[in-house]
């Protein structure tokens, strides 16, 4: 049986790779491990199912395999393959073995996948072990002659180098691979007893085996935790004392965790009972199987499907009722004294620096398209009368505590049916979490004082993909890149995560930095695995949403993919009333009744578990699509009453680097070898995209036909093939009133701009690179441009020493503009960062950039801008930068499995 226990371990490991539980998703490793596991199970004893059961199971499971998302779809696909092979097993022993391996591995993977889902959900809420388990881990360490003691939720380990506050977490004591191995072994043992034990002794044999597995697990877990702590201290002692300490990654690297399962796997092989050790009687003849009637099998299938439907609805359904009036109020009180004056200042072209982008003016203007917006200013009161005038209240980054009366007023507002959105930030920055936790703690949840990093390409790369059945607030979202977030502790609140993710790790504040932002490094006190980054809860008759990444909703980042959609989704969900009653208890009760009915049908008819398992999966997929459809119908995208100009950043023809999260992208070192020019630092166009929002436009990145969904299209240094169908649609878009801006540059070596522009009468002369002083109007702006193409055709709008490098043309009701000096507006020439006040030469490029955009989007004439003194309103004086938002760098690469994060 060593093959079977090895297979179960491999299947458990494949899921952590497929999920990306600690490190990024590794589809190759997951596929190899799952395939090996399924092949090793091909030699196991078969279970025989009647032919009508197999047809029913195949009919139920096929839609699940087709409609499920990957990697979950691998489980029903294996099941369908196995059932299909079993129908052919009479013609070949090979098909019989393949059917056993596929069906059994799908059965084990399904139980392990469900276990991992529950584990992730539970640990995302709280990673810390309850008392007395931290003391127990300290006792284990002392048993290994380690000087250790429990301190709250940490185990304090002493070494010559330092004292280590090691987190006493579930991941340390019971990691997901070991747990999945145990659950998979129990599921496999159920198959084994049904196949190899006589009917009268199966339950006793299964119970004896499950008890043995539980004892093996209980004996191994302390030894495993002690081994991990011992290896950690060994690595600490061998580490170079002149460098930062990195000795934590063996706690959560997937391959070492998989190797640790060898011990319980060998123990199961040695001590689990075998058929010959039981008091068995003669086994029934192989191949014999009763054939239950189609009516009984159908009844079991229907009852099992209802179980899947009810359980899915109880877990993921979010009831929606009547929509409110859409009155949204931003609270502008209790902010930092330095930024109070800037909180309501528009995100425009008259001011720069950190305060100009780290506010929510763009979010306020964007929501104004859909809702009745208002602000609650410093002079306003937060009381019942004031809050009665709004439906959704938005509290963002307060730096002062609310008074007890204000806290109670906000809580009453929610309890009486209002919606509350709380926007926080990492590490309790400016005491924002403390101020908001005064409000949320009685509701059952809080913001944590931590900062989440990712084990993606760098610590700051975290891409969130919405769930298969997303929360209604996330149903409009494409994948979204986080900046950095704090985590949410859901506590005892009644709610559901909007955004939760794996592959993350958390660090506490570092008060040596002005913004408390710690240097990203794996430290003993870190927590790792799954976390909640946005939580929704019901409180009384109202709703609350907490979100821990204020940067993603700040003015400069709002229009990156997923973020504006998330903001609108949250506000729209909060703008709906709660249902008058909760259907969840009824779904739970109905699932129990249907489960009992399924069991009765199976026992009475003598049928197997094959059809009920397929029925539950069918009910899950049916409920998932039904609930998603219900949510789209019940909470549609709100009607745009006051539309902003929408500028679409074309990702069909262009893949230039744009901003990701909080920062522009690019490689360090402008002369990096073997790095394409467009990937070098400064050669992206992130600031180009961000600065479009300063004109009062909204931007969005689009592919396929969605690129034609806005008022204007911007193609930045296009270098991807352009199809004839795209050209035809582009011409119709412009002729019907659309605007097109094509930005090209000599640095774009594989340009495909000509394919688009020649349809509108433009030609780009590429015989020589032009340089000179740029003139747009009169003698302005008169700064030097080194790299440009000459543009032939249309009406000149930009020249370099008399050579046309920019032109526009009217086409139907629309406008097309071609710009040949695009590198003037790349990140390098636009200052590389949004965090500082631009130097005069950089500001001159900004001032040239804005009229070009206005010319193509609004067809306004190009004129020289006002001076800075004329452009800045007196009511909005410039203020110094309050804090440094620069992200600290990782001090050194981490050694060990997988290398640095």
mmCIF file of N, CA and C in Angstrom, residues 687 691 828-833 838-848:
data_model
loop_
_atom_site.group_PDB
_atom_site.id
_atom_site.type_symbol
_atom_site.label_atom_id
_atom_site.label_comp_id
_atom_site.label_asym_id
_atom_site.label_seq_id
_atom_site.Cartn_x
_atom_site.Cartn_y
_atom_site.Cartn_z
ATOM 1 N N UNK A 687 2.958 57.272 -15.906
ATOM 2 C CA UNK A 687 2.578 58.644 -15.580
ATOM 3 C C UNK A 687 1.704 59.249 -16.675
ATOM 4 N N UNK A 691 -1.751 60.834 -15.495
ATOM 5 C CA UNK A 691 -1.970 62.274 -15.641
ATOM 6 C C UNK A 691 -3.201 62.582 -16.495
ATOM 7 N N UNK A 828 10.480 58.243 -17.705
ATOM 8 C CA UNK A 828 11.760 58.899 -17.444
ATOM 9 C C UNK A 828 11.657 60.405 -17.632
ATOM 10 N N UNK A 829 11.081 60.840 -18.750
ATOM 11 C CA UNK A 829 11.002 62.264 -19.052
ATOM 12 C C UNK A 829 9.885 62.975 -18.304
ATOM 13 N N UNK A 830 8.970 62.186 -17.720
ATOM 14 C CA UNK A 830 7.906 62.797 -16.911
ATOM 15 C C UNK A 830 8.270 62.813 -15.429
ATOM 16 N N UNK A 831 9.521 62.474 -15.101
ATOM 17 C CA UNK A 831 9.985 62.621 -13.726
ATOM 18 C C UNK A 831 10.080 61.335 -12.937
ATOM 19 N N UNK A 832 9.693 60.190 -13.527
ATOM 20 C CA UNK A 832 9.815 58.876 -12.902
ATOM 21 C C UNK A 832 8.846 58.620 -11.755
ATOM 22 N N UNK A 833 8.389 59.647 -11.063
ATOM 23 C CA UNK A 833 7.565 59.433 -9.880
ATOM 24 C C UNK A 833 6.543 60.545 -9.740
ATOM 25 N N UNK A 838 7.371 68.501 -9.357
ATOM 26 C CA UNK A 838 8.225 68.388 -10.551
ATOM 27 C C UNK A 838 9.160 69.578 -10.719
ATOM 28 N N UNK A 839 10.317 69.288 -11.270
ATOM 29 C CA UNK A 839 11.259 70.345 -11.633
ATOM 30 C C UNK A 839 10.690 71.121 -12.829
ATOM 31 N N UNK A 840 11.170 72.350 -13.073
ATOM 32 C CA UNK A 840 10.608 73.156 -14.172
ATOM 33 C C UNK A 840 10.633 72.467 -15.528
ATOM 34 N N UNK A 841 11.720 71.700 -15.837
ATOM 35 C CA UNK A 841 11.763 71.069 -17.152
ATOM 36 C C UNK A 841 10.736 69.947 -17.252
ATOM 37 N N UNK A 842 10.497 69.240 -16.150
ATOM 38 C CA UNK A 842 9.474 68.193 -16.154
ATOM 39 C C UNK A 842 8.089 68.824 -16.231
ATOM 40 N N UNK A 843 7.893 69.908 -15.510
ATOM 41 C CA UNK A 843 6.595 70.595 -15.527
ATOM 42 C C UNK A 843 6.282 71.116 -16.935
ATOM 43 N N UNK A 844 7.303 71.497 -17.675
ATOM 44 C CA UNK A 844 7.052 71.985 -19.036
ATOM 45 C C UNK A 844 6.514 70.860 -19.919
ATOM 46 N N UNK A 845 6.946 69.617 -19.665
ATOM 47 C CA UNK A 845 6.398 68.494 -20.432
ATOM 48 C C UNK A 845 4.948 68.238 -20.038
ATOM 49 N N UNK A 846 4.648 68.353 -18.740
ATOM 50 C CA UNK A 846 3.248 68.223 -18.319
ATOM 51 C C UNK A 846 2.378 69.251 -19.048
ATOM 52 N N UNK A 847 2.873 70.490 -19.075
ATOM 53 C CA UNK A 847 2.084 71.565 -19.662
ATOM 54 C C UNK A 847 1.903 71.384 -21.170
ATOM 55 N N UNK A 848 2.819 70.661 -21.817
ATOM 56 C CA UNK A 848 2.644 70.351 -23.233
ATOM 57 C C UNK A 848 1.717 69.147 -23.422
#
